[in-house]
Coordinates of C-alpha atoms in Angstrom, one line a residue:
M1 CA 83.4 186.7 186.1
D2 CA 85.0 183.2 186.7
M3 CA 82.5 181.7 189.3
I4 CA 84.8 178.8 190.2
H5 CA 87.8 181.0 190.8
M6 CA 85.7 183.5 192.7
N7 CA 84.2 180.9 195.0
I8 CA 87.7 179.5 195.7
V9 CA 89.0 183.0 196.7
E10 CA 86.0 183.7 198.8
S11 CA 86.2 180.5 200.7
A12 CA 89.9 181.1 201.3
M13 CA 89.3 184.5 202.7
I14 CA 86.5 183.3 205.0
A15 CA 88.9 180.6 206.2
I16 CA 91.5 183.3 206.9
A17 CA 89.0 185.3 209.0
R18 CA 88.0 182.1 210.9
E19 CA 91.6 181.3 211.6
M20 CA 92.1 184.8 212.9
G21 CA 89.2 184.3 215.3
I22 CA 90.6 181.0 216.6
N23 CA 93.8 182.8 217.2
V24 CA 92.0 185.4 219.4
Q25 CA 90.2 182.7 221.3
K26 CA 93.3 180.7 222.0
T27 CA 95.6 183.6 223.0
A28 CA 93.3 186.2 224.8
Y29 CA 93.4 186.6 228.6
S30 CA 89.7 187.4 229.2
T31 CA 86.9 184.9 229.2
I32 CA 84.8 187.3 227.0
F33 CA 87.2 186.3 224.2
S34 CA 88.4 182.8 225.2
E35 CA 85.0 181.5 226.1
A36 CA 82.2 183.9 225.0
E37 CA 83.9 184.7 221.7
D38 CA 82.8 188.3 221.6
F39 CA 84.9 189.4 218.7
T40 CA 84.8 189.5 214.9
C41 CA 87.6 189.0 212.3
A42 CA 87.3 190.3 208.8
L43 CA 89.1 191.5 205.7
A44 CA 88.5 194.8 203.9
N45 CA 89.8 196.3 200.7
R46 CA 91.8 199.5 200.5
N47 CA 88.5 201.5 200.1
G48 CA 87.2 200.2 203.4
E49 CA 84.7 197.8 201.8
L50 CA 84.2 194.5 203.6
I51 CA 85.4 191.7 201.4
A52 CA 85.2 188.7 203.8
V53 CA 84.2 187.9 207.3
A54 CA 83.8 184.9 209.6
D55 CA 80.5 184.1 211.3
F56 CA 81.1 185.8 214.6
C57 CA 79.1 188.7 216.1
P58 CA 76.5 190.3 213.7
A59 CA 76.7 193.7 215.5
Q60 CA 80.4 193.9 214.7
I61 CA 80.2 192.5 211.2
G62 CA 77.8 195.3 210.2
G63 CA 80.1 197.9 211.7
V64 CA 83.2 197.0 209.8
P65 CA 82.6 199.2 206.6
L66 CA 82.0 202.4 208.6
L67 CA 84.8 201.7 211.0
V68 CA 87.4 201.3 208.2
R69 CA 86.2 204.3 206.3
S70 CA 86.3 206.4 209.4
M71 CA 89.8 205.3 210.2
V72 CA 91.1 206.0 206.7
K73 CA 89.7 209.6 206.9
E74 CA 92.0 210.4 209.8
I75 CA 95.0 208.3 208.8
P76 CA 95.3 208.4 205.0
L77 CA 96.7 205.5 203.1
S78 CA 99.7 207.7 202.3
D79 CA 100.6 207.9 206.0
M80 CA 100.5 204.1 206.5
N81 CA 103.6 201.9 206.3
E82 CA 104.2 198.2 206.3
G83 CA 104.0 196.9 209.9
D84 CA 101.7 199.6 211.1
V85 CA 98.8 198.6 213.4
I86 CA 96.0 201.0 214.2
V87 CA 93.5 200.9 217.1
H88 CA 90.2 202.7 217.5
N89 CA 87.2 202.6 219.7
D90 CA 85.6 206.0 219.4
P91 CA 81.8 205.8 219.1
Y92 CA 81.6 209.1 217.3
R93 CA 84.1 208.0 214.6
G94 CA 82.1 205.0 213.4
G95 CA 82.5 202.9 216.5
L96 CA 79.8 200.8 218.1
H97 CA 80.5 201.6 221.8
T98 CA 83.6 202.3 223.9
P99 CA 84.2 198.6 225.0
E100 CA 84.5 197.6 221.3
H101 CA 88.1 198.1 220.2
T102 CA 88.9 197.7 216.5
V103 CA 92.4 196.8 215.3
F104 CA 93.4 197.4 211.7
K105 CA 96.5 196.4 209.8
P106 CA 97.2 197.5 206.2
I107 CA 98.4 194.7 203.9
F108 CA 101.0 195.7 201.4
V109 CA 101.9 194.0 198.2
E110 CA 104.7 195.5 196.2
K111 CA 104.7 198.6 198.4
E112 CA 101.0 199.2 197.7
I113 CA 98.1 198.8 200.2
V114 CA 95.7 196.2 198.8
A115 CA 93.6 195.3 201.8
F116 CA 93.2 195.6 205.6
S117 CA 93.2 192.8 208.2
V118 CA 90.6 193.8 210.8
C119 CA 89.7 192.5 214.3
I120 CA 87.0 193.9 216.6
G121 CA 86.9 192.8 220.2
H122 CA 84.8 193.7 223.2
F123 CA 87.1 194.6 226.1
V124 CA 85.6 194.1 229.5
E125 CA 87.5 196.8 231.2
V126 CA 87.8 200.3 229.6
G127 CA 88.0 202.6 232.6
G128 CA 85.1 204.9 233.3
M129 CA 82.8 205.1 236.3
V130 CA 82.3 201.3 236.8
P131 CA 84.5 198.2 236.6
G132 CA 83.4 196.0 233.7
G133 CA 82.6 198.7 231.2
F134 CA 78.8 199.0 231.5
P135 CA 77.7 202.0 233.6
G136 CA 74.0 201.8 233.6
E137 CA 73.8 205.4 234.9
A138 CA 76.3 207.1 232.5
T139 CA 75.1 210.4 231.2
E140 CA 78.1 211.2 228.9
V141 CA 80.7 209.3 227.0
F142 CA 83.4 210.3 229.5
H143 CA 81.6 208.1 232.1
E144 CA 82.0 205.1 229.8
G145 CA 85.7 204.8 229.7
L146 CA 88.7 205.7 227.6
R147 CA 87.9 207.0 224.1
V148 CA 90.6 206.3 221.5
P149 CA 90.5 207.9 218.1
P150 CA 92.3 206.1 215.3
V151 CA 96.0 206.0 216.4
K152 CA 98.9 203.8 215.5
I153 CA 99.7 201.4 218.4
M154 CA 102.5 199.9 216.3
K155 CA 104.7 201.6 213.7
E156 CA 106.6 199.6 211.1
G157 CA 106.4 196.5 213.3
E158 CA 107.5 198.2 216.5
D159 CA 105.3 199.1 219.5
V160 CA 104.5 202.7 220.1
P161 CA 105.2 202.9 223.9
E162 CA 103.4 206.1 224.5
V163 CA 100.1 204.7 223.1
W164 CA 100.4 201.5 225.1
K165 CA 101.2 203.5 228.3
M166 CA 98.3 205.8 227.7
M167 CA 95.8 203.0 227.1
L168 CA 96.9 200.8 230.0
A169 CA 97.1 203.6 232.5
N170 CA 93.4 204.3 232.1
V171 CA 92.0 200.9 232.9
R172 CA 91.7 198.9 236.1
T173 CA 93.1 195.7 234.6
P174 CA 96.2 196.6 232.6
R175 CA 97.7 193.1 232.5
G176 CA 94.4 191.6 231.2
N177 CA 94.0 194.4 228.7
Y178 CA 97.6 194.1 227.5
G179 CA 97.0 190.4 226.8
D180 CA 93.8 190.9 225.0
M181 CA 95.2 193.6 222.8
R182 CA 98.1 191.4 222.0
A183 CA 95.6 188.7 221.0
L184 CA 93.9 191.1 218.6
I185 CA 97.2 192.3 217.1
S186 CA 98.4 188.7 216.6
A187 CA 95.1 188.0 214.8
V188 CA 95.6 190.9 212.3
D189 CA 99.2 189.8 211.8
L190 CA 98.0 186.3 210.9
G191 CA 95.4 187.8 208.6
E192 CA 98.1 189.8 206.8
E193 CA 100.3 186.7 206.5
R194 CA 97.6 184.5 205.1
L195 CA 96.1 187.0 202.7
K196 CA 99.5 187.9 201.3
S197 CA 100.1 184.2 200.5
L198 CA 96.7 184.1 198.8
I199 CA 97.5 187.2 196.7
Q200 CA 100.9 185.9 195.8
K201 CA 99.3 182.7 194.5
Y202 CA 97.0 184.5 192.1
G203 CA 98.7 187.9 191.6
A204 CA 97.5 191.3 193.0
E205 CA 95.7 192.4 189.9
A206 CA 93.8 189.1 189.6
F207 CA 93.0 189.2 193.3
E208 CA 91.5 192.7 193.2
K209 CA 89.5 191.9 190.1
T210 CA 88.1 188.8 191.8
V211 CA 87.2 190.6 194.9
Q212 CA 85.4 193.3 192.9
D213 CA 83.5 190.6 191.0
L214 CA 82.6 188.9 194.3
M215 CA 81.1 192.1 195.7
D216 CA 79.2 192.8 192.4
Y217 CA 77.9 189.2 192.4
S218 CA 76.8 189.6 196.1
E219 CA 75.0 192.8 195.2
K220 CA 73.2 191.2 192.3
R221 CA 72.1 188.3 194.5
M222 CA 70.8 190.6 197.2
R223 CA 68.9 192.8 194.7
A224 CA 67.3 189.8 193.2
E225 CA 66.3 188.6 196.6
L226 CA 64.8 191.9 197.6
E227 CA 62.9 192.0 194.3
T228 CA 60.8 189.1 195.6
F229 CA 59.7 191.3 198.5
K230 CA 56.4 193.1 197.9
D231 CA 57.0 196.8 197.3
G232 CA 55.6 199.1 199.9
K233 CA 56.1 201.0 203.2
Y234 CA 56.1 198.9 206.3
T235 CA 56.2 200.5 209.8
F236 CA 56.5 199.5 213.4
I237 CA 57.2 201.2 216.8
D238 CA 59.1 199.4 219.6
T239 CA 60.0 200.8 223.0
I240 CA 63.0 201.0 225.3
E241 CA 61.6 200.8 228.8
D242 CA 64.0 203.3 230.5
D243 CA 67.5 204.7 230.2
G244 CA 68.7 204.2 233.8
I245 CA 68.5 207.9 234.6
E246 CA 64.8 208.7 234.1
D247 CA 61.8 206.5 234.6
K248 CA 60.4 207.0 231.1
E249 CA 60.1 205.2 227.8
Y250 CA 61.8 205.9 224.5
E251 CA 60.4 204.9 221.1
I252 CA 62.2 203.4 218.2
H253 CA 60.3 204.2 215.0
V254 CA 61.0 202.1 211.9
A255 CA 59.7 202.6 208.4
V256 CA 61.0 200.1 205.8
Y257 CA 60.6 201.2 202.2
V258 CA 60.9 198.3 199.7
Q259 CA 61.0 199.1 196.0
G260 CA 62.6 197.5 193.0
G261 CA 65.3 195.5 194.7
E262 CA 66.3 198.2 197.2
V263 CA 65.4 198.8 200.9
V264 CA 65.5 202.0 202.9
V265 CA 65.3 201.7 206.7
D266 CA 64.2 205.1 208.1
Y267 CA 64.3 205.8 211.8
T268 CA 62.7 209.2 211.6
G269 CA 60.3 209.9 214.4
S270 CA 62.3 208.1 217.1
S271 CA 62.6 209.7 220.5
K272 CA 65.2 212.4 221.1
Q273 CA 68.4 211.0 222.5
A274 CA 68.2 209.9 226.1
K275 CA 70.3 211.2 229.0
G276 CA 71.3 207.6 229.9
P277 CA 73.4 205.1 227.9
I278 CA 70.8 203.5 225.7
N279 CA 71.5 205.7 222.6
A280 CA 72.6 204.0 219.4
T281 CA 75.6 205.3 217.5
L282 CA 75.4 205.7 213.7
G283 CA 77.4 202.5 213.4
V284 CA 74.8 200.7 215.5
A285 CA 71.9 202.1 213.4
W286 CA 73.6 200.9 210.2
S287 CA 74.6 197.5 211.7
A288 CA 71.1 196.8 213.1
A289 CA 69.5 197.5 209.7
F290 CA 72.0 195.2 207.9
N291 CA 71.5 192.5 210.6
A292 CA 67.7 192.5 210.2
I293 CA 67.8 192.4 206.4
L294 CA 70.4 189.7 206.3
H295 CA 68.2 187.6 208.6
M296 CA 65.4 187.9 206.1
T297 CA 67.3 187.0 203.0
D298 CA 69.2 184.1 201.5
E299 CA 72.0 183.1 203.8
T300 CA 74.1 181.8 200.9
I301 CA 74.6 185.3 199.5
P302 CA 78.3 186.1 200.1
L303 CA 78.6 188.4 203.1
N304 CA 80.5 191.5 202.0
S305 CA 79.9 195.2 201.2
G306 CA 78.3 194.2 197.9
C307 CA 75.2 192.7 199.5
L308 CA 74.9 195.8 201.7
R309 CA 74.7 198.3 198.7
P310 CA 71.0 197.9 198.2
I311 CA 70.3 198.7 201.9
R312 CA 70.2 202.4 202.9
V313 CA 69.7 203.8 206.3
I314 CA 68.3 207.1 207.6
A315 CA 69.2 207.9 211.2
P316 CA 68.4 211.4 212.3
A317 CA 71.1 212.9 214.6
G318 CA 70.3 213.7 218.2
T319 CA 67.9 210.8 218.6
V320 CA 68.2 207.5 220.3
M321 CA 69.1 206.2 216.9
N322 CA 72.1 208.4 216.3
V323 CA 73.6 209.9 219.4
D324 CA 75.2 213.4 219.4
Y325 CA 78.4 214.1 221.2
P326 CA 78.9 213.8 224.2
G327 CA 75.8 211.6 224.8
S328 CA 76.3 208.2 226.3
S329 CA 75.8 205.1 224.2
V330 CA 77.4 202.0 225.8
G331 CA 74.0 200.2 225.9
G332 CA 73.0 201.1 222.4
N333 CA 75.1 198.3 220.9
T334 CA 73.9 195.6 223.3
E335 CA 70.3 196.6 224.2
S336 CA 69.0 198.9 221.5
H337 CA 70.5 197.0 218.6
P338 CA 68.3 193.8 219.1
L339 CA 65.3 196.0 219.8
I340 CA 65.9 197.7 216.4
V341 CA 66.2 194.4 214.6
C342 CA 63.0 193.1 216.2
A343 CA 61.2 196.4 215.3
I344 CA 62.2 195.8 211.7
F345 CA 60.9 192.3 211.9
G346 CA 57.6 193.7 213.3
A347 CA 57.4 196.1 210.3
M348 CA 58.1 193.4 207.8
V349 CA 55.6 190.8 209.0
D350 CA 53.1 192.0 206.4
C351 CA 55.8 191.8 203.7
V352 CA 57.6 188.5 204.4
P353 CA 55.7 186.7 207.2
D354 CA 57.6 183.5 206.8
R355 CA 60.9 185.2 207.3
V356 CA 60.4 187.0 210.6
M357 CA 59.8 186.0 214.2
A358 CA 58.0 187.5 217.2
S359 CA 60.2 189.6 219.5
E360 CA 63.1 187.9 221.3
G361 CA 64.3 188.9 224.7
T362 CA 66.4 191.7 223.2
T363 CA 69.2 191.8 225.8
H364 CA 72.6 190.4 226.6
G365 CA 72.1 190.8 230.3
C366 CA 75.4 192.7 230.6
F367 CA 76.0 191.9 234.2
V368 CA 79.5 193.3 235.0
F369 CA 81.5 193.3 238.2
G370 CA 85.0 194.0 239.5
G371 CA 87.1 194.2 242.6
H372 CA 90.5 193.2 243.9
D373 CA 91.7 189.6 243.7
P374 CA 93.6 188.9 247.0
L375 CA 95.1 185.6 245.6
N376 CA 96.9 187.3 242.7
D377 CA 97.0 190.7 244.4
E378 CA 95.6 192.5 241.3
P379 CA 92.3 194.0 240.2
Y380 CA 89.8 191.9 238.1
G381 CA 86.8 192.7 236.0
G382 CA 84.2 190.3 234.6
F383 CA 81.3 190.3 232.2
D384 CA 78.5 187.7 232.4
F385 CA 75.9 187.2 229.6
S386 CA 72.3 186.2 230.0
Y387 CA 70.6 184.1 227.3
V388 CA 67.1 185.0 226.1
G389 CA 64.3 183.2 224.4
Y390 CA 63.8 183.9 220.7
G391 CA 60.4 184.6 219.2
G392 CA 58.1 182.0 217.8
R393 CA 57.8 181.9 214.0
L394 CA 55.3 180.9 211.3
F395 CA 56.7 177.4 211.3
A396 CA 58.6 176.8 214.6
D397 CA 59.0 177.6 218.2
G398 CA 61.6 180.2 219.2
N399 CA 65.1 179.1 220.1
D400 CA 65.8 178.5 223.9
A401 CA 68.5 180.3 225.9
T402 CA 70.3 181.9 223.0
D403 CA 72.4 185.0 222.9
S404 CA 70.5 188.0 221.6
I405 CA 70.3 188.4 217.8
N406 CA 73.3 190.7 217.4
G407 CA 75.7 188.8 219.6
N408 CA 76.1 185.1 218.7
C409 CA 78.2 184.7 221.9
A410 CA 78.8 181.4 223.6
N411 CA 78.2 180.4 227.2
T412 CA 81.1 180.6 229.6
P413 CA 81.3 177.2 231.4
M414 CA 80.5 177.4 235.1
E415 CA 83.8 175.8 236.0
V416 CA 85.7 178.5 234.2
F417 CA 83.5 181.2 235.6
E418 CA 83.9 180.0 239.2
T419 CA 87.6 179.6 238.8
R420 CA 88.2 183.0 237.4
F421 CA 85.9 185.1 239.5
P422 CA 84.6 185.1 243.2
W423 CA 81.3 183.5 242.5
I424 CA 79.6 180.2 243.2
V425 CA 76.9 179.4 240.8
E426 CA 74.0 177.8 242.7
E427 CA 71.5 177.5 239.9
Y428 CA 71.8 177.7 236.1
A429 CA 68.8 176.4 234.2
L430 CA 66.1 177.0 231.6
R431 CA 63.4 179.2 233.0
P432 CA 60.0 177.4 233.0
N433 CA 57.0 179.4 231.5
S434 CA 59.3 182.1 230.2
G435 CA 58.4 181.5 226.5
G436 CA 55.3 183.4 225.3
P437 CA 52.4 181.0 224.7
G438 CA 51.4 180.5 221.0
K439 CA 50.8 178.0 218.3
F440 CA 54.6 178.2 218.2
R441 CA 55.9 178.9 221.6
G442 CA 58.4 181.6 222.3
G443 CA 61.8 180.4 223.4
L444 CA 62.7 179.9 227.0
S445 CA 65.3 182.1 228.7
N446 CA 67.7 181.1 231.4
V447 CA 68.0 181.8 235.1
K448 CA 71.3 182.1 237.0
Q449 CA 71.7 182.4 240.8
M450 CA 75.1 183.2 242.2
L451 CA 76.6 183.4 245.7
C452 CA 79.2 186.2 246.1
T453 CA 82.5 185.1 247.8
G454 CA 84.4 188.4 247.6
E455 CA 83.9 192.1 247.8
M456 CA 83.0 193.7 244.5
L457 CA 81.0 196.4 242.7
V458 CA 78.3 195.2 240.3
S459 CA 76.6 197.1 237.5
Q460 CA 74.2 196.1 234.8
M461 CA 72.8 197.1 231.4
T462 CA 69.8 195.1 230.4
N463 CA 66.3 195.3 229.2
K464 CA 62.8 193.8 229.3
H465 CA 62.2 194.2 233.0
K466 CA 59.1 196.3 232.5
L467 CA 58.1 195.7 228.9
S468 CA 57.7 192.1 227.6
A469 CA 58.7 190.6 224.3
W470 CA 55.7 191.0 222.0
G471 CA 54.0 188.1 220.2
L472 CA 52.7 187.9 216.6
E473 CA 49.3 186.8 215.2
D474 CA 47.7 186.4 218.6
G475 CA 50.8 184.9 220.2
Q476 CA 51.4 186.0 223.8
E477 CA 54.1 188.0 225.4
G478 CA 57.3 186.4 226.8
A479 CA 58.1 186.6 230.5
L480 CA 59.7 189.7 231.9
G481 CA 63.3 189.6 233.0
A482 CA 64.4 190.5 236.5
T483 CA 67.6 190.9 238.5
L484 CA 67.1 190.3 242.3
Y485 CA 69.5 190.7 245.1
K486 CA 69.5 189.1 248.6
K487 CA 71.9 190.5 251.2
S488 CA 73.7 188.2 253.5
G489 CA 71.7 187.3 256.6
T490 CA 68.3 188.2 255.0
E491 CA 65.7 186.2 253.2
K492 CA 64.2 188.9 251.0
W493 CA 64.9 189.2 247.3
E494 CA 64.9 192.8 246.1
T495 CA 65.3 194.7 242.8
T496 CA 67.9 197.5 242.8
V497 CA 65.0 200.0 243.0
E498 CA 63.7 198.3 246.2
G499 CA 67.0 197.5 247.8
Y500 CA 69.4 200.3 246.7
G501 CA 67.1 203.2 245.7
K502 CA 68.1 203.1 242.0
V503 CA 65.8 204.6 239.3
S504 CA 65.8 201.5 237.1
P505 CA 65.7 197.8 237.9
S506 CA 67.7 197.0 234.8
K507 CA 70.2 199.7 234.3
Y508 CA 72.4 200.8 237.2
S509 CA 75.9 201.3 238.5
N510 CA 78.1 200.3 241.4
I511 CA 76.0 198.0 243.6
P512 CA 78.3 196.9 246.5
M513 CA 78.4 193.2 247.2
T514 CA 80.1 191.3 250.0
P515 CA 80.7 187.6 250.8
G516 CA 77.4 185.9 251.4
D517 CA 75.3 188.2 249.2
R518 CA 73.3 186.6 246.4
V519 CA 72.1 187.7 243.0
R520 CA 69.5 186.0 240.8
V521 CA 69.4 186.9 237.1
L522 CA 66.3 186.0 235.1
A523 CA 66.5 186.6 231.4
P524 CA 63.4 187.6 229.4
G525 CA 61.6 185.0 227.3
G526 CA 60.6 185.3 223.6
G527 CA 57.1 186.2 222.3
G528 CA 54.8 183.5 220.9
Y529 CA 53.5 183.2 217.4
G530 CA 49.8 182.3 216.6
S531 CA 47.0 181.5 219.0
P532 CA 48.0 179.2 221.9
L533 CA 44.8 177.2 221.3
E534 CA 46.1 176.1 217.9
R535 CA 49.2 174.5 219.4
L536 CA 49.3 170.7 218.8
R537 CA 48.2 168.9 221.9
E538 CA 51.3 166.6 221.7
S539 CA 53.6 169.6 221.7
V540 CA 51.9 171.0 224.8
E541 CA 52.2 167.6 226.6
E542 CA 55.8 167.4 225.6
D543 CA 56.4 170.9 227.0
V544 CA 54.8 169.9 230.3
R545 CA 56.8 166.6 230.4
E546 CA 60.1 168.4 229.8
G547 CA 59.3 171.0 232.4
Y548 CA 59.2 173.9 229.9
V549 CA 55.6 174.7 230.8
T550 CA 53.9 174.0 234.1
E551 CA 50.6 172.2 234.2
D552 CA 48.8 175.3 235.5
R553 CA 50.2 177.3 232.6
A554 CA 49.2 174.6 230.1
K555 CA 45.6 174.7 231.4
E556 CA 45.4 178.5 231.4
F557 CA 46.7 179.2 227.9
Y558 CA 46.5 175.9 226.0
G559 CA 43.3 174.4 227.4
L560 CA 45.1 171.2 228.3

């Protein structure tokens, strides 16, 4: 194992994946790619093992190995030719949820496949029962949009017109989807070009040996890291507040077994799968476990399939942790995944207290909308993120207004948002008092108030409107989230339960909005860590001075 050569190759592959991502951002049509960066670019070997990835979305990063392996089962290597591009979004074939489309391109060297160039991207519009791809009241996968098994969208460098027509005929925004798919395809084309150049520089045999050495090295590093964890069984239960269909809670049971440099994450005991779209797919169950463990271990360990080998996952089928066909699952990737990660943190607080945090807000907000754009005379669809507070830690406050732990997505500038969609943003700010009180305060979330300027349908898939983010070691809960509507000509703010007769205030479909209506989205805050009475007085005074905490709140919880 030549460490210098190995590090050079690893750095080159990561640079390739990053350049692929920049390509997506600069060429995509939708703001979810060009601004929010809800995509991931990676490289895999011919066996479907992740060999390099850029630092994009953790949910998608953890999904790559299962996605590639599932694809190869249906389209064997022997059926692939140079120039082929394969697309896939099926949640029952290793996918994460229907909006997430994965594009694969086999990379040939001397007529043999040596690797895959991979790009996963979240498409806003996928058909289904609501514009924007997040039907909070879906009860089966067919409500969630077009489901595409692994299929070639390009053969030997040429488009397959039938596949393009089929995919674009089933969505409301064919022009936008066409541009976004072209962006993903151009990214895997770039990945192929760059990796071929790297392989030609060192030779295919030397490259493959180096990659294998890199994964073995990553595995050894991870095992050594996990050996520092105290052996034992660590458990926790967290709760999904409802599923959009029934007003009842669903439990996520986590048991983490640590022994001899290995970890088993077992979800046995979790609730049976829900009728509504909160169920996790197997890919989500895997990815959430990887995400949690990676957050608790050395960030300098190379991120590839090698470091995932010591982590095993048990996800019983037919539960909220592994949905059975044809159950709905669109919210499992956005809402259940961060809950799972935080449940694992809750379990591991007795094992590695300095490496976990209190619960974060565990939602991406997933406020989606769509209608007809009279200016361009075409349909539009949009996705708007909310940014939550992270949990306080043993040594620091939680991060403020950050995308939930499996997303890593950026904020869309208000100027871009208002230009692209019929909204005027009236307020966008940190939310005072939203962070849970503690020795180390939970992070603040954001609040966004918008005025509607066109006719549209709105849906949402979010969480923490009924159950707050929990604190640790006497830290207090974070503030609940809320989405409130005010119809034109009225002064009353109402939830969807109050104003529209929905079952859930956080998961619903097709709320009609007209010009003059308003919506106010308040994201949930993070839980606090430690007793609020132990917080440094100067920190409390600074919070009050900055407007993070009001004086009344400071007196009530901090004794100021």
